[in-house]
PDB file of C-alpha atoms in Angstrom:
ATOM      1  CA  UNK U   1      34.730 -21.453   8.523  1.00 49.00           C
ATOM      2  CA  UNK U   2      33.346 -24.896   7.801  1.00 47.00           C
ATOM      3  CA  UNK U   3      30.324 -25.875   5.706  1.00 51.00           C
ATOM      4  CA  UNK U   4      29.148 -29.444   5.269  1.00 55.00           C
ATOM      5  CA  UNK U   5      32.442 -30.736   6.651  1.00 59.00           C
ATOM      6  CA  UNK U   6      34.540 -28.707   4.167  1.00 64.00           C
ATOM      7  CA  UNK U   7      36.897 -26.114   5.572  1.00 72.00           C
ATOM      8  CA  UNK U   8      36.727 -22.774   3.700  1.00 61.00           C
ATOM      9  CA  UNK U   9      39.571 -20.348   3.252  1.00 72.00           C
ATOM     10  CA  UNK U  10      39.030 -16.800   4.553  1.00 69.00           C
ATOM     11  CA  UNK U  11      38.527 -15.608   0.962  1.00 71.00           C
ATOM     12  CA  UNK U  12      35.887 -18.277   0.312  1.00 64.00           C
ATOM     13  CA  UNK U  13      34.139 -17.413   3.567  1.00 60.00           C
ATOM     14  CA  UNK U  14      34.061 -13.696   2.649  1.00 60.00           C
ATOM     15  CA  UNK U  15      32.716 -14.557  -0.810  1.00 63.00           C
ATOM     16  CA  UNK U  16      29.994 -16.731   0.759  1.00 59.00           C
ATOM     17  CA  UNK U  17      29.008 -13.900   3.120  1.00 57.00           C
ATOM     18  CA  UNK U  18      28.939 -11.424   0.241  1.00 59.00           C
ATOM     19  CA  UNK U  19      26.656 -13.796  -1.676  1.00 58.00           C
ATOM     20  CA  UNK U  20      24.393 -14.048   1.388  1.00 59.00           C
ATOM     21  CA  UNK U  21      24.174 -10.247   1.651  1.00 58.00           C
ATOM     22  CA  UNK U  22      23.410 -10.018  -2.070  1.00 53.00           C
ATOM     23  CA  UNK U  23      20.653 -12.649  -1.745  1.00 52.00           C
ATOM     24  CA  UNK U  24      19.121 -10.826   1.244  1.00 55.00           C
ATOM     25  CA  UNK U  25      19.206  -7.527  -0.666  1.00 54.00           C
ATOM     26  CA  UNK U  26      17.578  -9.209  -3.677  1.00 52.00           C
ATOM     27  CA  UNK U  27      14.826 -10.730  -1.515  1.00 51.00           C
ATOM     28  CA  UNK U  28      14.196  -7.359   0.145  1.00 51.00           C
ATOM     29  CA  UNK U  29      14.065  -5.704  -3.264  1.00 51.00           C
ATOM     30  CA  UNK U  30      11.739  -8.331  -4.663  1.00 49.00           C
ATOM     31  CA  UNK U  31       9.417  -8.123  -1.693  1.00 50.00           C
ATOM     32  CA  UNK U  32       9.319  -4.328  -2.086  1.00 51.00           C
ATOM     33  CA  UNK U  33       8.398  -4.571  -5.751  1.00 54.00           C
ATOM     34  CA  UNK U  34       5.219  -2.675  -6.607  1.00 59.00           C
ATOM     35  CA  UNK U  35       1.827  -4.246  -6.474  1.00 68.00           C
ATOM     36  CA  UNK U  36       0.573  -5.866  -9.652  1.00 75.00           C
ATOM     37  CA  UNK U  37      -0.762  -3.074 -11.873  1.00 80.00           C
ATOM     38  CA  UNK U  38      -4.364  -4.254 -11.617  1.00 83.00           C
ATOM     39  CA  UNK U  39      -4.167  -4.045  -7.818  1.00 83.00           C
ATOM     40  CA  UNK U  40      -2.399  -0.680  -7.877  1.00 85.00           C
ATOM     41  CA  UNK U  41      -5.361   0.635  -9.907  1.00 89.00           C
ATOM     42  CA  UNK U  42      -7.825  -1.028  -7.490  1.00 90.00           C
ATOM     43  CA  UNK U  43      -6.051   0.499  -4.489  1.00 89.00           C
ATOM     44  CA  UNK U  44      -5.985   3.964  -6.060  1.00 93.00           C
ATOM     45  CA  UNK U  45      -9.694   3.797  -6.935  1.00 94.00           C
ATOM     46  CA  UNK U  46     -10.563   2.612  -3.423  1.00 94.00           C
ATOM     47  CA  UNK U  47      -8.530   5.408  -1.813  1.00 94.00           C
ATOM     48  CA  UNK U  48     -10.130   7.955  -4.154  1.00 95.00           C
ATOM     49  CA  UNK U  49     -13.681   6.713  -3.496  1.00 95.00           C
ATOM     50  CA  UNK U  50     -13.395   6.285   0.274  1.00 95.00           C
ATOM     51  CA  UNK U  51     -13.659   9.963   1.334  1.00 95.00           C
ATOM     52  CA  UNK U  52     -16.724  10.546  -0.819  1.00 95.00           C
ATOM     53  CA  UNK U  53     -18.412   7.357   0.350  1.00 95.00           C
ATOM     54  CA  UNK U  54     -17.578   8.002   3.989  1.00 94.00           C
ATOM     55  CA  UNK U  55     -18.771  11.578   3.565  1.00 94.00           C
ATOM     56  CA  UNK U  56     -22.125  10.219   2.372  1.00 94.00           C
ATOM     57  CA  UNK U  57     -22.324   8.033   5.472  1.00 93.00           C
ATOM     58  CA  UNK U  58     -21.358  10.937   7.760  1.00 90.00           C
ATOM     59  CA  UNK U  59     -23.638  13.584   6.197  1.00 89.00           C
ATOM     60  CA  UNK U  60     -26.200  15.215   8.511  1.00 80.00           C
ATOM     61  CA  UNK U  61     -29.007  14.242   6.181  1.00 83.00           C
ATOM     62  CA  UNK U  62     -29.231  12.173   3.028  1.00 83.00           C
ATOM     63  CA  UNK U  63     -26.688  13.552   0.556  1.00 89.00           C
ATOM     64  CA  UNK U  64     -27.116  12.396  -3.060  1.00 89.00           C
ATOM     65  CA  UNK U  65     -28.140   8.931  -1.784  1.00 91.00           C
ATOM     66  CA  UNK U  66     -29.841   7.684   1.366  1.00 93.00           C
ATOM     67  CA  UNK U  67     -27.432   6.959   4.232  1.00 91.00           C
ATOM     68  CA  UNK U  68     -28.099   3.167   4.126  1.00 93.00           C
ATOM     69  CA  UNK U  69     -27.092   3.148   0.442  1.00 95.00           C
ATOM     70  CA  UNK U  70     -23.812   4.910   1.294  1.00 94.00           C
ATOM     71  CA  UNK U  71     -23.207   2.399   4.066  1.00 94.00           C
ATOM     72  CA  UNK U  72     -23.878  -0.519   1.705  1.00 96.00           C
ATOM     73  CA  UNK U  73     -21.521   0.964  -0.901  1.00 96.00           C
ATOM     74  CA  UNK U  74     -18.799   1.499   1.706  1.00 94.00           C
ATOM     75  CA  UNK U  75     -19.093  -2.003   3.187  1.00 96.00           C
ATOM     76  CA  UNK U  76     -19.258  -3.674  -0.232  1.00 96.00           C
ATOM     77  CA  UNK U  77     -16.315  -1.745  -1.659  1.00 95.00           C
ATOM     78  CA  UNK U  78     -14.245  -2.453   1.452  1.00 94.00           C
ATOM     79  CA  UNK U  79     -15.043  -6.172   1.282  1.00 96.00           C
ATOM     80  CA  UNK U  80     -14.118  -6.270  -2.421  1.00 95.00           C
ATOM     81  CA  UNK U  81     -10.904  -4.349  -1.713  1.00 92.00           C
ATOM     82  CA  UNK U  82      -9.881  -6.729   1.103  1.00 93.00           C
ATOM     83  CA  UNK U  83     -10.622  -9.760  -1.082  1.00 94.00           C
ATOM     84  CA  UNK U  84      -8.602  -8.336  -3.985  1.00 91.00           C
ATOM     85  CA  UNK U  85      -5.784  -7.481  -1.586  1.00 88.00           C
ATOM     86  CA  UNK U  86      -5.664 -11.128  -0.509  1.00 89.00           C
ATOM     87  CA  UNK U  87      -5.666 -12.271  -4.158  1.00 89.00           C
ATOM     88  CA  UNK U  88      -2.862  -9.822  -5.054  1.00 85.00           C
ATOM     89  CA  UNK U  89      -0.732 -10.854  -2.085  1.00 83.00           C
ATOM     90  CA  UNK U  90      -1.203 -14.567  -2.813  1.00 86.00           C
ATOM     91  CA  UNK U  91      -0.485 -14.125  -6.525  1.00 82.00           C
ATOM     92  CA  UNK U  92       2.637 -12.127  -5.729  1.00 77.00           C
ATOM     93  CA  UNK U  93       3.818 -14.724  -3.218  1.00 80.00           C
ATOM     94  CA  UNK U  94       3.230 -17.504  -5.754  1.00 82.00           C
ATOM     95  CA  UNK U  95       5.018 -15.571  -8.512  1.00 77.00           C
ATOM     96  CA  UNK U  96       8.043 -14.403  -6.529  1.00 72.00           C
ATOM     97  CA  UNK U  97       8.269 -16.687  -3.502  1.00 74.00           C
ATOM     98  CA  UNK U  98       8.177 -13.707  -1.118  1.00 69.00           C
ATOM     99  CA  UNK U  99       5.382 -11.802   0.537  1.00 70.00           C
ATOM    100  CA  UNK U 100       4.634  -8.177  -0.214  1.00 67.00           C
ATOM    101  CA  UNK U 101       6.256  -6.198   2.576  1.00 65.00           C
ATOM    102  CA  UNK U 102       6.109  -2.634   3.809  1.00 64.00           C
ATOM    103  CA  UNK U 103       8.959  -2.928   6.317  1.00 65.00           C
ATOM    104  CA  UNK U 104      11.593  -2.582   3.586  1.00 63.00           C
ATOM    105  CA  UNK U 105      10.395   0.936   2.778  1.00 67.00           C
ATOM    106  CA  UNK U 106      11.916   3.950   4.514  1.00 70.00           C
ATOM    107  CA  UNK U 107      10.163   4.726   7.810  1.00 77.00           C
ATOM    108  CA  UNK U 108      10.341   8.443   7.008  1.00 77.00           C
ATOM    109  CA  UNK U 109       7.773   7.750   4.280  1.00 74.00           C
ATOM    110  CA  UNK U 110       5.642   4.942   5.712  1.00 77.00           C
ATOM    111  CA  UNK U 111       5.020   6.443   9.158  1.00 83.00           C
ATOM    112  CA  UNK U 112       3.568   9.730   7.834  1.00 83.00           C
ATOM    113  CA  UNK U 113       1.522   7.728   5.314  1.00 83.00           C
ATOM    114  CA  UNK U 114       0.099   5.331   7.911  1.00 84.00           C
ATOM    115  CA  UNK U 115      -0.853   8.261  10.158  1.00 88.00           C
ATOM    116  CA  UNK U 116      -1.662  10.980   7.631  1.00 89.00           C
ATOM    117  CA  UNK U 117      -3.750   9.102   5.085  1.00 88.00           C
ATOM    118  CA  UNK U 118      -6.355   7.807   7.578  1.00 89.00           C
ATOM    119  CA  UNK U 119      -6.586  11.272   9.152  1.00 92.00           C
ATOM    120  CA  UNK U 120      -7.115  12.767   5.693  1.00 92.00           C
ATOM    121  CA  UNK U 121      -9.707  10.177   4.669  1.00 90.00           C
ATOM    122  CA  UNK U 122     -11.763  10.383   7.866  1.00 91.00           C
ATOM    123  CA  UNK U 123     -11.089  14.058   8.604  1.00 94.00           C
ATOM    124  CA  UNK U 124     -12.506  15.136   5.254  1.00 95.00           C
ATOM    125  CA  UNK U 125     -15.820  13.461   6.091  1.00 94.00           C
ATOM    126  CA  UNK U 126     -15.979  15.265   9.426  1.00 93.00           C
ATOM    127  CA  UNK U 127     -15.130  18.594   7.757  1.00 94.00           C
ATOM    128  CA  UNK U 128     -17.881  17.909   5.217  1.00 94.00           C
ATOM    129  CA  UNK U 129     -20.360  17.142   7.986  1.00 92.00           C
ATOM    130  CA  UNK U 130     -19.537  20.380   9.795  1.00 92.00           C
ATOM    131  CA  UNK U 131     -19.405  22.680   6.762  1.00 93.00           C
ATOM    132  CA  UNK U 132     -21.683  20.893   4.311  1.00 91.00           C
ATOM    133  CA  UNK U 133     -19.119  21.618   1.578  1.00 94.00           C
ATOM    134  CA  UNK U 134     -18.201  18.609  -0.594  1.00 95.00           C
ATOM    135  CA  UNK U 135     -14.926  20.288  -1.608  1.00 96.00           C
ATOM    136  CA  UNK U 136     -13.374  18.601   1.469  1.00 96.00           C
ATOM    137  CA  UNK U 137     -14.306  15.179   0.106  1.00 96.00           C
ATOM    138  CA  UNK U 138     -13.105  15.964  -3.403  1.00 96.00           C
ATOM    139  CA  UNK U 139      -9.790  17.336  -2.112  1.00 96.00           C
ATOM    140  CA  UNK U 140      -9.228  14.265   0.096  1.00 96.00           C
ATOM    141  CA  UNK U 141     -10.078  12.005  -2.833  1.00 95.00           C
ATOM    142  CA  UNK U 142      -7.583  13.731  -5.138  1.00 95.00           C
ATOM    143  CA  UNK U 143      -4.851  13.851  -2.476  1.00 95.00           C
ATOM    144  CA  UNK U 144      -5.409  10.174  -1.618  1.00 94.00           C
ATOM    145  CA  UNK U 145      -5.165   9.126  -5.270  1.00 94.00           C
ATOM    146  CA  UNK U 146      -2.013  11.227  -5.692  1.00 93.00           C
ATOM    147  CA  UNK U 147      -0.438   9.600  -2.627  1.00 90.00           C
ATOM    148  CA  UNK U 148      -1.322   6.143  -3.949  1.00 88.00           C
ATOM    149  CA  UNK U 149       0.325   6.882  -7.302  1.00 89.00           C
ATOM    150  CA  UNK U 150       3.325   8.416  -5.538  1.00 87.00           C
ATOM    151  CA  UNK U 151       3.872   5.356  -3.371  1.00 82.00           C
ATOM    152  CA  UNK U 152       3.541   3.076  -6.370  1.00 81.00           C
ATOM    153  CA  UNK U 153       6.210   5.072  -8.175  1.00 83.00           C
ATOM    154  CA  UNK U 154       8.409   4.976  -5.048  1.00 77.00           C
ATOM    155  CA  UNK U 155       8.046   1.167  -4.978  1.00 73.00           C
ATOM    156  CA  UNK U 156       9.069   1.018  -8.633  1.00 74.00           C
ATOM    157  CA  UNK U 157      12.085   3.268  -8.052  1.00 74.00           C
ATOM    158  CA  UNK U 158      13.145   1.311  -4.952  1.00 67.00           C
ATOM    159  CA  UNK U 159      12.963  -1.925  -6.902  1.00 63.00           C
ATOM    160  CA  UNK U 160      15.073  -0.555  -9.759  1.00 64.00           C
ATOM    161  CA  UNK U 161      17.770   0.832  -7.412  1.00 59.00           C
ATOM    162  CA  UNK U 162      18.329  -2.323  -5.378  1.00 52.00           C
ATOM    163  CA  UNK U 163      20.783  -4.872  -6.869  1.00 50.00           C
TER     164      UNK U 163
END
């Protein structure tokens, strides 16, 4: 192997490749590091509030608040969440030099999350609309918050395990 006009011995080449693998593993680990704590809390609150807010929008008649108020709350909270997501991602990229990534997480966890959580969040509102029982919204809110905390802890554990 040759780098910059210098011929490497097989041992030096293997050491260089090992260093490259270690650097890639470190970058993957760093990019899988958990969200900043303030954003983790923001995400958990958003996930917990979404089923209740969406349930208010989907209710047959005004439930606790008029439907336009629920819609305004949902649109405003979503806009704030998206803006804070952008701030968190930019701050993380500036701090670490890498973007926050989901592709380094195990697919056996991310695929069920990306399918199941939206079904839970939206499905609870439909169940509430059909039954009129807010227990569906409360259950979805609690499950969503639990999932958010669980994924944060999985991020933390993944980061600590990777060299």
